[in-house]
Amino acid sequence: MPLDLWQKLVMSTLTPKQKAFAELYDGNGTEAAIKAGYSPKTAAFQASRLLKNVNIQNAIKNREQKESRGRIANRQQRQEFWTGIMGNGDVEVKDRLRASELLGKSEGDFIDKVDATLQGEMVLSWK
């Protein structure tokens, strides 16, 4: 299920205050609860209770993933970046070689494969 659709589904099960809490939460539950409209006297308790709610946990996680999408390069963006450096004649050779190495590692070109055959008896024990 696409992230946006999942986010809409999760958010549709929350009350307006719960939605506000999930959108405002940035690590300080009490502060987010107060900003979402919960009483300052019970905000710490409400935050603790809200953070245990699976739908709110999912809403927060999905919101954070959505926010980080534009800031964190994905695999293809990194590979395009390294390819651009590797092919740029104006960049120093050592930097072009490093970009080539990183690109190769990202593609799994340098994985050492070891084939091992074990003989004898294998004993597993749990304590």
Backbone as ProteinMPNN parsed JSONL, in Angstrom:
{"seq_chain_A": "MPLDLWQKLVMSTLTPKQKAFAELYDGNGTEAAIKAGYSPKTAAFQASRLLKNVNIQNAIKNREQKESRGRIANRQQRQEFWTGIMGNGDVEVKDRLRASELLGKSEGDFIDKVDATLQGEMVLSWK", "coords_chain_A": {"N_chain_A": [[0.851, -1.174, 0.0], [0.646, 2.2, -0.887], [2.531, 4.795, 0.757], [1.244, 7.318, 1.233], [-1.474, 6.665, 1.031], [-1.674, 4.796, 3.091], [-1.058, 6.465, 5.26], [-3.286, 8.19, 5.205], [-5.305, 6.349, 5.812], [-4.572, 5.491, 8.41], [-4.664, 7.96, 9.762], [-7.36, 8.547, 9.53], [-8.573, 7.047, 11.476], [-8.128, 8.289, 13.829], [-8.922, 10.644, 16.443], [-9.611, 14.223, 16.232], [-7.905, 15.553, 18.125], [-6.013, 13.557, 18.624], [-4.904, 13.302, 16.063], [-3.751, 15.841, 15.82], [-1.873, 15.665, 17.893], [-0.179, 13.609, 16.901], [0.819, 14.887, 14.636], [2.17, 17.017, 15.783], [4.047, 15.936, 17.487], [7.397, 15.727, 18.413], [9.276, 14.437, 19.841], [8.914, 15.368, 22.372], [6.458, 14.544, 24.269], [4.688, 15.635, 26.197], [4.661, 18.371, 25.621], [3.671, 18.285, 22.983], [1.131, 17.242, 23.484], [-0.075, 19.309, 24.964], [-0.039, 21.382, 23.044], [-1.743, 20.174, 21.239], [-4.138, 20.431, 22.427], [-4.788, 19.184, 24.82], [-5.267, 19.172, 28.373], [-2.976, 21.054, 30.327], [-2.497, 20.057, 32.88], [-2.912, 17.326, 32.72], [-1.359, 16.564, 30.639], [1.142, 15.163, 30.493], [0.428, 12.575, 31.306], [-1.501, 12.004, 29.334], [0.115, 12.114, 27.039], [1.818, 9.943, 27.451], [-0.03, 7.864, 27.361], [-1.048, 8.223, 24.758], [1.21, 7.748, 23.178], [1.454, 5.053, 23.368], [-0.484, 4.062, 21.777], [-1.061, 2.23, 18.928], [-1.939, 3.127, 16.409], [-1.355, 5.84, 16.555], [1.409, 5.705, 16.873], [2.069, 4.64, 14.351], [1.153, 6.736, 12.725], [2.898, 8.801, 13.482], [5.362, 7.67, 12.733], [4.99, 7.352, 9.949], [4.621, 10.019, 9.202], [7.152, 11.057, 9.82], [8.735, 9.58, 8.041], [7.762, 10.529, 5.63], [8.476, 13.223, 5.817], [11.249, 13.003, 5.789], [11.839, 12.06, 3.287], [12.548, 13.907, 1.218], [14.937, 14.898, 2.16], [16.836, 12.918, 2.543], [19.028, 11.135, 0.598], [18.14, 8.696, -1.766], [18.956, 5.334, -2.899], [19.237, 5.335, -5.73], [19.638, 8.072, -6.245], [22.102, 8.475, -4.951], [23.724, 6.799, -6.493], [23.527, 8.031, -9.01], [24.747, 10.448, -8.394], [27.403, 9.6, -7.729], [28.088, 8.489, -10.194], [28.032, 10.751, -11.798], [30.198, 12.219, -10.721], [32.268, 10.423, -11.21], [32.397, 10.444, -13.991], [33.143, 13.019, -14.57], [35.508, 14.988, -15.931], [36.691, 17.219, -14.831], [37.009, 16.809, -12.183], [39.231, 15.747, -9.605], [41.398, 12.918, -10.128], [41.69, 11.056, -8.006], [39.34, 11.473, -6.563], [37.457, 10.774, -8.466], [38.061, 8.089, -8.746], [37.384, 7.211, -6.168], [34.623, 7.701, -6.195], [33.94, 5.862, -8.142], [34.603, 3.514, -6.8], [32.774, 3.587, -4.621], [30.383, 3.458, -6.029], [30.647, 0.921, -7.194], [30.683, -0.647, -4.849], [28.095, -0.149, -3.941], [26.665, -1.534, -5.783], [27.362, -4.083, -5.229], [29.644, -5.179, -6.313], [32.047, -5.927, -5.17], [31.839, -8.026, -3.395], [32.987, -10.604, -1.449], [32.761, -13.997, -1.899], [32.386, -16.884, -0.036], [32.722, -20.285, -0.049], [31.901, -22.772, 1.973], [32.261, -25.987, 3.256], [31.078, -28.015, 5.704], [32.071, -30.649, 7.785], [31.104, -33.347, 9.797], [29.495, -33.304, 13.003], [26.93, -31.097, 14.017], [26.275, -29.276, 16.896], [23.752, -27.876, 18.733], [22.94, -25.785, 21.415], [20.882, -24.593, 24.027], [20.525, -22.376, 26.721]], "CA_chain_A": [[0.0, 0.0, 0.0], [1.464, 3.414, -0.916], [2.657, 5.466, 2.043], [0.233, 8.358, 1.382], [-2.757, 6.009, 1.28], [-1.573, 4.23, 4.436], [-1.127, 7.604, 6.185], [-4.68, 8.639, 5.241], [-6.068, 5.317, 6.506], [-4.244, 5.572, 9.835], [-5.137, 9.241, 10.3], [-8.829, 8.565, 9.562], [-9.04, 6.346, 12.67], [-7.783, 9.089, 15.001], [-9.735, 11.823, 16.751], [-8.883, 15.448, 15.872], [-6.815, 15.808, 19.074], [-4.979, 12.559, 18.393], [-4.232, 13.692, 14.821], [-2.911, 16.995, 16.131], [-0.755, 15.17, 18.684], [0.73, 12.881, 16.007], [1.458, 15.854, 13.749], [3.006, 17.929, 16.563], [5.03, 15.215, 18.291], [8.771, 15.802, 17.91], [10.131, 13.887, 20.886], [8.406, 15.841, 23.66], [5.043, 14.199, 24.272], [3.905, 16.562, 27.015], [4.517, 19.608, 24.849], [2.78, 18.006, 21.858], [-0.222, 17.073, 24.017], [-0.588, 20.638, 25.3], [-0.297, 22.073, 21.772], [-2.866, 19.503, 20.571], [-5.379, 20.8, 23.091], [-5.004, 18.472, 26.078], [-5.039, 19.991, 29.557], [-1.598, 21.036, 30.826], [-2.423, 19.259, 34.103], [-2.893, 15.886, 32.399], [-0.649, 16.397, 29.367], [2.168, 14.115, 30.579], [-0.289, 11.299, 31.325], [-2.102, 11.812, 28.01], [1.189, 11.833, 26.089], [2.246, 8.57, 27.691], [-1.109, 7.006, 26.855], [-1.131, 8.366, 23.304], [2.387, 7.145, 22.549], [1.279, 3.597, 23.392], [-1.502, 3.761, 20.777], [-0.4, 1.758, 17.709], [-2.295, 4.0, 15.287], [-0.598, 7.085, 16.706], [2.799, 5.345, 16.566], [2.163, 4.533, 12.894], [0.993, 8.077, 12.149], [4.152, 9.528, 13.722], [6.399, 7.04, 11.906], [4.721, 7.683, 8.551], [4.887, 11.452, 9.039], [8.61, 11.237, 9.823], [9.248, 9.033, 6.779], [7.361, 11.452, 4.57], [9.284, 14.424, 5.968], [12.66, 12.741, 5.49], [12.001, 11.64, 1.894], [13.237, 14.91, 0.419], [16.215, 15.258, 2.75], [17.764, 11.794, 2.541], [19.194, 10.605, -0.759], [17.882, 7.266, -1.902], [20.037, 4.602, -3.562], [19.399, 5.8, -7.109], [20.233, 9.409, -6.211], [23.527, 8.322, -4.628], [24.401, 6.209, -7.643], [23.614, 9.07, -10.038], [25.757, 11.396, -7.92], [28.725, 8.995, -7.902], [28.323, 8.345, -11.621], [28.36, 12.09, -12.288], [31.564, 12.543, -10.305], [33.17, 9.5, -11.89], [32.517, 10.825, -15.395], [33.477, 14.438, -14.702], [36.938, 15.165, -16.13], [37.196, 18.354, -14.056], [37.21, 16.353, -10.805], [40.521, 15.066, -9.431], [41.355, 11.481, -10.405], [41.47, 10.304, -6.766], [37.92, 11.595, -6.223], [36.727, 9.988, -9.46], [38.262, 6.689, -8.379], [36.593, 6.954, -4.958], [33.225, 7.614, -6.63], [33.819, 4.578, -8.829], [34.622, 2.478, -5.763], [31.501, 3.638, -3.897], [29.354, 2.972, -6.943], [30.831, -0.532, -7.273], [30.235, -1.242, -3.577], [26.631, -0.072, -3.853], [26.136, -2.543, -6.704], [27.78, -5.395, -4.764], [30.704, -5.697, -7.181], [33.235, -6.344, -4.433], [31.468, -8.964, -2.34], [33.731, -11.857, -1.456], [31.905, -15.146, -1.612], [33.13, -17.992, 0.544], [31.977, -21.53, -0.084], [32.452, -23.626, 3.032], [31.584, -27.251, 3.486], [31.38, -28.496, 7.051], [31.934, -32.087, 7.976], [30.963, -33.7, 11.2], [28.212, -33.127, 13.663], [26.696, -29.773, 14.544], [25.56, -29.369, 18.152], [23.139, -26.623, 19.167], [22.454, -25.872, 22.789], [20.26, -23.398, 24.594], [20.554, -22.356, 28.206]], "C_chain_A": [[0.898, 1.239, 0.0], [1.411, 4.149, 0.418], [1.562, 6.507, 2.249], [-1.142, 7.765, 1.694], [-2.785, 5.422, 2.687], [-1.722, 5.341, 5.478], [-2.578, 8.083, 6.31], [-5.551, 7.652, 6.017], [-5.837, 5.386, 8.01], [-4.839, 6.836, 10.44], [-6.666, 9.283, 10.396], [-9.381, 7.864, 10.803], [-8.791, 7.152, 13.944], [-8.765, 10.241, 15.195], [-8.953, 13.068, 16.337], [-7.713, 15.757, 16.82], [-5.667, 14.812, 18.873], [-4.192, 12.874, 17.119], [-3.267, 14.844, 15.085], [-1.681, 16.555, 16.918], [0.281, 14.491, 17.788], [1.485, 13.837, 15.081], [2.436, 16.753, 14.503], [4.127, 17.231, 17.318], [6.41, 15.268, 17.636], [9.763, 15.289, 18.942], [9.682, 14.304, 22.276], [6.895, 15.646, 23.671], [4.183, 15.167, 25.05], [3.635, 17.846, 26.249], [3.555, 19.412, 23.682], [1.335, 17.864, 22.326], [-0.842, 18.43, 24.347], [-0.948, 21.392, 24.023], [-1.489, 21.479, 21.03], [-4.19, 19.782, 21.261], [-5.693, 20.038, 24.364], [-4.657, 19.4, 27.237], [-3.578, 19.913, 29.992], [-1.437, 20.169, 32.08], [-2.296, 17.768, 33.807], [-2.067, 15.569, 31.158], [0.382, 15.269, 29.41], [1.518, 12.732, 30.558], [-0.866, 10.993, 29.943], [-1.038, 11.452, 26.979], [1.655, 10.388, 26.227], [1.229, 7.592, 27.12], [-1.164, 7.035, 25.331], [0.035, 7.663, 22.598], [2.353, 5.613, 22.579], [0.269, 3.126, 22.347], [-0.82, 3.426, 19.443], [-0.713, 2.661, 16.519], [-1.541, 5.329, 15.357], [0.878, 6.824, 16.413], [3.004, 5.28, 15.053], [2.053, 5.894, 12.221], [2.278, 8.887, 12.307], [5.25, 8.985, 12.813], [6.219, 7.411, 10.44], [4.983, 9.158, 8.267], [6.393, 11.71, 8.954], [9.232, 10.707, 8.54], [8.956, 9.987, 5.63], [8.217, 12.715, 4.617], [10.729, 14.196, 5.539], [12.894, 12.367, 4.03], [12.808, 12.629, 1.072], [14.627, 15.238, 0.925], [17.26, 14.157, 2.664], [17.816, 11.204, 1.14], [18.885, 9.112, -0.764], [19.016, 6.628, -2.703], [20.292, 5.129, -4.977], [20.041, 7.183, -7.145], [21.723, 9.343, -5.888], [24.296, 7.782, -5.833], [24.548, 7.22, -8.781], [24.682, 10.098, -9.675], [27.167, 10.85, -8.157], [29.073, 8.839, -9.382], [28.701, 9.688, -12.235], [29.776, 12.5, -11.945], [32.565, 11.699, -11.083], [33.409, 9.934, -13.341], [32.923, 12.265, -15.634], [34.998, 14.616, -14.77], [37.539, 16.318, -15.354], [37.472, 17.986, -12.601], [38.532, 15.603, -10.731], [40.352, 13.553, -9.601], [41.075, 10.678, -9.14], [40.0, 10.353, -6.353], [37.047, 10.808, -7.201], [36.857, 8.5, -9.158], [37.441, 6.318, -7.147], [35.104, 6.827, -5.311], [32.973, 6.291, -7.331], [33.754, 3.427, -7.827], [33.291, 2.432, -5.008], [30.355, 3.115, -4.763], [29.433, 1.45, -7.065], [30.363, -1.232, -6.012], [28.715, -1.241, -3.48], [25.954, -1.1, -4.747], [26.534, -3.955, -6.299], [28.874, -6.014, -5.602], [31.879, -6.289, -6.423], [32.935, -7.324, -3.306], [32.281, -10.237, -2.504], [32.78, -12.975, -1.077], [32.787, -16.277, -1.118], [32.222, -19.212, 0.524], [32.623, -22.456, 0.941], [31.592, -24.872, 3.171], [32.023, -27.761, 4.852], [31.172, -29.996, 7.104], [31.824, -32.35, 9.457], [29.586, -33.354, 11.707], [28.101, -31.692, 14.185], [25.855, -29.912, 15.802], [25.046, -27.975, 18.503], [22.679, -26.788, 20.592], [21.904, -24.534, 23.244], [20.328, -23.495, 26.102], [19.43, -21.515, 28.722]], "O_chain_A": [[1.823, 1.321, 0.809], [0.397, 4.134, 1.116], [0.996, 6.579, 3.34], [-1.883, 8.298, 2.52], [-3.787, 5.533, 3.394], [-2.435, 5.172, 6.467], [-3.043, 8.351, 7.418], [-6.426, 8.055, 6.783], [-6.786, 5.345, 8.793], [-5.449, 6.789, 11.508], [-7.21, 9.981, 11.253], [-10.545, 8.065, 11.149], [-9.203, 6.735, 15.027], [-9.357, 10.743, 14.239], [-7.746, 12.981, 16.111], [-6.647, 16.175, 16.368], [-4.495, 15.182, 18.943], [-2.969, 12.735, 17.089], [-2.121, 14.829, 14.636], [-0.572, 17.015, 16.646], [1.476, 14.764, 17.899], [2.658, 13.616, 14.781], [3.426, 17.205, 13.928], [5.073, 17.889, 17.749], [6.576, 14.907, 16.471], [10.939, 15.655, 18.925], [10.036, 13.654, 23.26], [6.147, 16.473, 23.149], [3.074, 15.495, 24.627], [2.51, 18.346, 26.233], [2.717, 20.274, 23.417], [0.414, 18.315, 21.644], [-2.01, 18.669, 24.04], [-2.03, 21.973, 23.924], [-2.171, 22.18, 20.282], [-5.248, 19.416, 20.749], [-6.765, 20.225, 24.938], [-3.842, 20.31, 27.086], [-3.0, 18.826, 30.023], [-0.365, 19.611, 32.315], [-1.649, 17.033, 34.554], [-2.072, 14.435, 30.679], [0.484, 14.496, 28.458], [1.997, 11.826, 29.876], [-0.743, 9.876, 29.441], [-1.26, 10.582, 26.137], [1.86, 9.696, 25.229], [1.593, 6.61, 26.472], [-1.308, 5.995, 24.69], [-0.147, 7.056, 21.543], [3.136, 4.959, 21.89], [0.176, 1.932, 22.063], [-0.085, 4.249, 18.896], [0.169, 2.929, 15.703], [-1.138, 5.873, 14.329], [1.53, 7.644, 15.768], [3.991, 5.799, 14.532], [2.771, 6.178, 11.262], [2.699, 9.577, 11.379], [5.985, 9.755, 12.195], [7.189, 7.749, 9.762], [5.507, 9.505, 7.209], [6.85, 12.488, 8.117], [10.158, 11.317, 8.004], [9.803, 10.219, 4.768], [8.637, 13.22, 3.576], [11.363, 15.095, 4.987], [14.039, 12.357, 3.578], [13.675, 12.22, 0.299], [15.427, 15.806, 0.183], [18.457, 14.442, 2.709], [16.794, 10.823, 0.569], [19.313, 8.368, 0.118], [19.936, 7.322, -3.135], [21.441, 5.341, -5.366], [20.9, 7.44, -7.988], [22.52, 10.071, -6.481], [25.387, 8.257, -6.149], [25.585, 7.259, -9.443], [25.428, 10.563, -10.537], [28.021, 11.54, -8.713], [30.223, 9.035, -9.775], [29.583, 9.759, -13.09], [30.482, 13.066, -12.78], [33.584, 12.204, -11.555], [34.521, 9.796, -13.852], [33.037, 12.692, -16.783], [35.692, 14.414, -13.774], [38.76, 16.403, -15.221], [38.095, 18.756, -11.87], [38.914, 14.909, -11.673], [39.312, 12.986, -9.268], [40.305, 9.718, -9.182], [39.472, 9.365, -5.842], [36.025, 10.243, -6.813], [35.896, 7.742, -9.292], [36.866, 5.231, -7.089], [34.411, 5.954, -4.79], [31.927, 5.668, -7.145], [32.965, 2.495, -7.978], [32.744, 1.352, -4.783], [29.469, 2.412, -4.276], [28.407, 0.769, -7.044], [29.723, -2.281, -6.08], [28.115, -2.203, -3.0], [24.813, -1.492, -4.503], [26.109, -4.923, -6.929], [29.03, -7.235, -5.615], [32.635, -7.081, -6.986], [33.714, -7.432, -2.359], [32.267, -10.869, -3.561], [32.086, -12.906, -0.063], [33.816, -16.584, -1.721], [31.095, -19.172, 1.018], [33.771, -22.869, 0.776], [30.363, -24.807, 3.198], [33.217, -27.915, 5.11], [30.22, -30.533, 6.539], [32.405, -31.631, 10.27], [28.646, -33.142, 10.94], [29.061, -31.145, 14.727], [24.829, -30.591, 15.786], [25.815, -27.015, 18.562], [22.092, -27.811, 20.948], [22.417, -23.477, 22.877], [20.202, -24.575, 26.677], [19.275, -21.367, 29.934]]}, "name": "protein", "num_of_chains": 1, "seq": "MPLDLWQKLVMSTLTPKQKAFAELYDGNGTEAAIKAGYSPKTAAFQASRLLKNVNIQNAIKNREQKESRGRIANRQQRQEFWTGIMGNGDVEVKDRLRASELLGKSEGDFIDKVDATLQGEMVLSWK"}
